[in-house]
Coordinates of C-alpha atoms in Angstrom, one line a residue:
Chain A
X1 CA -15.0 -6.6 5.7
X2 CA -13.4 -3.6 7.0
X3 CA -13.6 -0.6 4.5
X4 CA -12.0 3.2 4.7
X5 CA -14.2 6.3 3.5
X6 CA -11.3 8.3 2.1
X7 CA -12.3 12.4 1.2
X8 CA -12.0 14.1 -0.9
X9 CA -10.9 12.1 -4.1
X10 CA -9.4 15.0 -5.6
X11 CA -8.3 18.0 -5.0
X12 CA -6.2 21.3 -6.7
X13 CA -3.4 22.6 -4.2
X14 CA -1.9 26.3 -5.4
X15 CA 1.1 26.7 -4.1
X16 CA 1.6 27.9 -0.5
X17 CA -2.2 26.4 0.1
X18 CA -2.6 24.4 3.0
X19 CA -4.5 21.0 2.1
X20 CA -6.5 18.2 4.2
X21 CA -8.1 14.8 3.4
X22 CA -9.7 12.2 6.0
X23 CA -10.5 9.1 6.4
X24 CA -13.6 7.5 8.3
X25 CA -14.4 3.8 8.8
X26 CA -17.0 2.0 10.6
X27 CA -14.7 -0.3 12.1
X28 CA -12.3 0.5 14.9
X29 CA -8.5 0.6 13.8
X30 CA -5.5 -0.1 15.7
X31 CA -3.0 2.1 13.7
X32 CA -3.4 4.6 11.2
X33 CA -0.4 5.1 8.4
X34 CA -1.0 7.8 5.8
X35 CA 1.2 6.9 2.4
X36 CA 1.8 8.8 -0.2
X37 CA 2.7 8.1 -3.8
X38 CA 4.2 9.0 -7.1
X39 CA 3.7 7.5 -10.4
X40 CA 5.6 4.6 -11.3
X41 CA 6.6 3.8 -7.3
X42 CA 5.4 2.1 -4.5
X43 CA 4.0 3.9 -1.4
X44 CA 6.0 5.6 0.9
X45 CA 5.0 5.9 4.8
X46 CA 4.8 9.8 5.3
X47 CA 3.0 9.1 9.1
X48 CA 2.3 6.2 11.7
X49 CA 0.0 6.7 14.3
X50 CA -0.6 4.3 17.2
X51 CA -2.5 6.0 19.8
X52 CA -6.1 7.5 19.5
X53 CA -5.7 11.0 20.0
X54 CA -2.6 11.1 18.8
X55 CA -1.5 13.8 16.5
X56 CA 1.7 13.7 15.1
X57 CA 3.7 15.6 12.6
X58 CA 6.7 15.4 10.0
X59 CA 7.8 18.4 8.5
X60 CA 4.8 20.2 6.9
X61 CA 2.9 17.3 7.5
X62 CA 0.6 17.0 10.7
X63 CA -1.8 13.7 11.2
X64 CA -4.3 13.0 14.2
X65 CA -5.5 9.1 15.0
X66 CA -9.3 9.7 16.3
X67 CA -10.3 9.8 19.7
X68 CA -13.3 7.0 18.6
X69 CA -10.3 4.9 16.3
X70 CA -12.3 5.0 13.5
X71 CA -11.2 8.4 12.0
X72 CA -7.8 10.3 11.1
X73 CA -7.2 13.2 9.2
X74 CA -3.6 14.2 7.5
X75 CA -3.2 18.1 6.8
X76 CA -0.1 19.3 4.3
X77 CA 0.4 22.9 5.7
X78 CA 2.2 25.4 2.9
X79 CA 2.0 23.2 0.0
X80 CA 5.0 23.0 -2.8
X81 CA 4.6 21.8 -5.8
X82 CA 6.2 18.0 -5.3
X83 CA 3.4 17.7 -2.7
X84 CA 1.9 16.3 -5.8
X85 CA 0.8 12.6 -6.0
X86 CA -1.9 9.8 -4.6
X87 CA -2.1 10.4 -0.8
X88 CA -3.5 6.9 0.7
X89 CA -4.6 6.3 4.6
X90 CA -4.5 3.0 5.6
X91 CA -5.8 1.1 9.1
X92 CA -4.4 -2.0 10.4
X93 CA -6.6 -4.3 11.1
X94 CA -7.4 -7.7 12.1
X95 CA -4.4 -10.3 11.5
X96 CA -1.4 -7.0 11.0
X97 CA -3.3 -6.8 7.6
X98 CA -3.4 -3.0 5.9
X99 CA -6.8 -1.5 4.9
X100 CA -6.7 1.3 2.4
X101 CA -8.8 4.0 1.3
X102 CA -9.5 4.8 -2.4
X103 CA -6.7 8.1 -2.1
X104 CA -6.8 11.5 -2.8
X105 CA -5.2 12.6 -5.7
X106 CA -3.6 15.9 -5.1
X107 CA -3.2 18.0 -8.4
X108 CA -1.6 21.4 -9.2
X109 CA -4.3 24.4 -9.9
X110 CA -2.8 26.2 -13.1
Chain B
X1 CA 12.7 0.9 7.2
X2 CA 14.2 -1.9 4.8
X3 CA 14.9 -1.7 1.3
X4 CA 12.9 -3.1 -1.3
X5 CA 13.8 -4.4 -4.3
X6 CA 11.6 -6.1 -7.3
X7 CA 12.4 -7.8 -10.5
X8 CA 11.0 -6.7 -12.7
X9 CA 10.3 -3.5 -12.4
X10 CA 7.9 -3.7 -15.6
X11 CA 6.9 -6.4 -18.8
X12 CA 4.6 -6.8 -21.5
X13 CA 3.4 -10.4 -21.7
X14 CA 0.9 -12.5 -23.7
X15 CA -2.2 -14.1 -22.5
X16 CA -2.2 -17.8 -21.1
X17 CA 1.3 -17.2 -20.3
X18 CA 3.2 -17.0 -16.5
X19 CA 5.1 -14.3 -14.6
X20 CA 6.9 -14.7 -11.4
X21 CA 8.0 -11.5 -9.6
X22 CA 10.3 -11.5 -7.5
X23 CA 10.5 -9.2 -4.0
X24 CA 14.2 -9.1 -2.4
X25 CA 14.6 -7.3 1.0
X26 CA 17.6 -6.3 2.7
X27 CA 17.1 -7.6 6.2
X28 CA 15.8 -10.2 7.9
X29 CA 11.7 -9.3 8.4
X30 CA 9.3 -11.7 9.9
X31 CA 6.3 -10.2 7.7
X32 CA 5.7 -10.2 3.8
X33 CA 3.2 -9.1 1.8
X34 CA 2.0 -9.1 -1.5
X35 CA -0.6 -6.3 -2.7
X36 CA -2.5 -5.1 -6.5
X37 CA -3.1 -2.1 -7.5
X38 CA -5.7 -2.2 -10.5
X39 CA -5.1 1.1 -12.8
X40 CA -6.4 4.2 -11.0
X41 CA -7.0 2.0 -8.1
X42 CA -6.3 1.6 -4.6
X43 CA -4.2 -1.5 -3.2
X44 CA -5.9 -4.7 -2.7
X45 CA -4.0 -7.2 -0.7
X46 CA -3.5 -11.0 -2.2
X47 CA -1.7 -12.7 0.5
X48 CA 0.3 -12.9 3.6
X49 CA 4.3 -14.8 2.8
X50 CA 4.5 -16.8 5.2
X51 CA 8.3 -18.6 5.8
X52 CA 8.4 -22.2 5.7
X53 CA 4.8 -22.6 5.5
X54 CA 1.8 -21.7 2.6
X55 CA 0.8 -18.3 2.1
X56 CA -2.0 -16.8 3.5
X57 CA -4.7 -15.7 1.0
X58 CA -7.5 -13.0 0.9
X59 CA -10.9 -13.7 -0.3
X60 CA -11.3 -13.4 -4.0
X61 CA -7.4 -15.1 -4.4
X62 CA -6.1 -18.5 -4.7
X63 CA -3.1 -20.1 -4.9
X64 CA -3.4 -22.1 -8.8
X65 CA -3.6 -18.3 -10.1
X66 CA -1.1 -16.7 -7.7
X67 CA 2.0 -19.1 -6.2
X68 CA 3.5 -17.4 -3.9
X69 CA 6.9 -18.7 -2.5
X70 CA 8.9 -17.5 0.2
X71 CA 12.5 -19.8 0.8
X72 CA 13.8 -17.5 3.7
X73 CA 13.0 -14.6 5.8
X74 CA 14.5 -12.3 2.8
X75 CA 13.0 -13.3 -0.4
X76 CA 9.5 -14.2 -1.8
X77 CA 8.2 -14.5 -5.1
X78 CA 4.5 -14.2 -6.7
X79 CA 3.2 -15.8 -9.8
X80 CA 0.5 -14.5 -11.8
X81 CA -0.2 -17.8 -13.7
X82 CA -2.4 -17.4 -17.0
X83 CA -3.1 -14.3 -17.7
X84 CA -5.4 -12.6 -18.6
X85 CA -5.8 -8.9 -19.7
X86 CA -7.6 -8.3 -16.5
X87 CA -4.6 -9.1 -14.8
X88 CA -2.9 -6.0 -16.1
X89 CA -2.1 -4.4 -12.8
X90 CA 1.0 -3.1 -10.2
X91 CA 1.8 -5.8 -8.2
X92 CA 3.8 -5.2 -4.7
X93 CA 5.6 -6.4 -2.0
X94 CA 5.6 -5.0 1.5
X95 CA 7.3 -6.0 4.6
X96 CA 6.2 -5.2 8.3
X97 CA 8.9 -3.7 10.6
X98 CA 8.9 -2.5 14.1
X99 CA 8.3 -4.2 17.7
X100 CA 4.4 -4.7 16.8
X101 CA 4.8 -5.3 13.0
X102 CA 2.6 -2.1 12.7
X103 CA 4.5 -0.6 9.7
X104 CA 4.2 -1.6 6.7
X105 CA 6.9 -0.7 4.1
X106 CA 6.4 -1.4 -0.1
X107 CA 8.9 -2.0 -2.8
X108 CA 8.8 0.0 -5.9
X109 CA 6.5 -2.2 -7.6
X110 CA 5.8 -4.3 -10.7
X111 CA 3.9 -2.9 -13.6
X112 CA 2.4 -5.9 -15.5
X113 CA 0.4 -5.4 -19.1
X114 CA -1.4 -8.1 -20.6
X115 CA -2.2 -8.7 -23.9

């Protein structure tokens, strides 16, 4: 079946530190959606991205769908510390059904 | 978006029993899902709710361990039928919004222990 590659698995943010994770597949998405969340909640869509190429942003957050569709990075630019949490990418595949990576779990350095 | 709602939102429960969780949106949406998330896992979806008709399941689920109803185009509800501890997991439900259904939304989840 269709499986994401999601990097890194973890990863220490200090404050003010921008931060990127990817995602690679060998199948050829659709959409991307990058998620992100908190303990004891369900996922919440930070990014949507329909067209390959595409880059899109939402506040400090800036995502890029892969000109080949089977790649797309999300970057977190001047990091706070609620940026804290599980991030998730996620491909739509065959059938509207959601792939998703194994997350990155974004920690603060102390 | 929608709003998502689940009941309930947590429970302890002993093995052999049943749970049915319930998912309650606040529109109309043509697209339900029902995903777990194993502890310190990613989320593995269990079927497609589909109105009027039997869900959909992914390989490695089946309907005698996890009934899934879904009465109208607002509600659906998920059984986890004889438990087991491996069943100790977040369950839940998204919806898929949008001209192309290419957004998926969750609800806040259910956090199930087994014992």
């Amino acid at each position: 079946g269709q499986q994401l590659n999601q990097s890194p698995q973890s990863m220490f943010i200090q404050e003010g530190e921008d931060v990127s994770m990817n995602c690679t597949s060998s199948s050829i998405f659709n959409t991307w959606l990058w998620y992100k969340q908190d303990p004891g909640e369900g996922p919440v869509l930070l990014i949507a991205l329909y067209k390959a190429g595409e880059l899109t942003s939402n506040g400090r957050l800036t995502a890029q769908f892969g000109i080949t569709r089977k790649d797309s990075f999300l970057n977190i630019s001047a990091s706070i510390p609620s940026d804290v949490g599980i991030y998730f990418c996620a491909g739509l595949g065959y059938g509207n059904k959601l792939v998703f990576g194994a997350g990155t779990i974004l920690r603060v350095k102390s | 978006s929608a709003v998502i709602s689940q009941k309930p939102s947590r429970d302890i429960c002993q093995r052999g029993t049943s749970l049915t969780i319930q998912c309650q949106v606040d529109s109309q949406v043509t697209m339900m899902f029902w995903y777990r998330q194993q502890p310190g896992q990613s989320l593995t979806l269990i079927a497609t709710a589909n109105q009027g008709s039997e869900a959909t399941y992914e390989s490695g689920f089946v309907i005698d361990k996890f009934p899934i109803s879904r009465p109208n185009l607002t509600f659906s509800t998920l059984t986890v039928s004889n438990m087991s501890p491996e069943d100790s997991s977040i369950y839940l439900c998204s919806v898929s919004i949008g001209s192309s259904y290419n957004e998926q939304f969750f609800g806040p989840g259910t956090r199930l222990t087994v014992l």
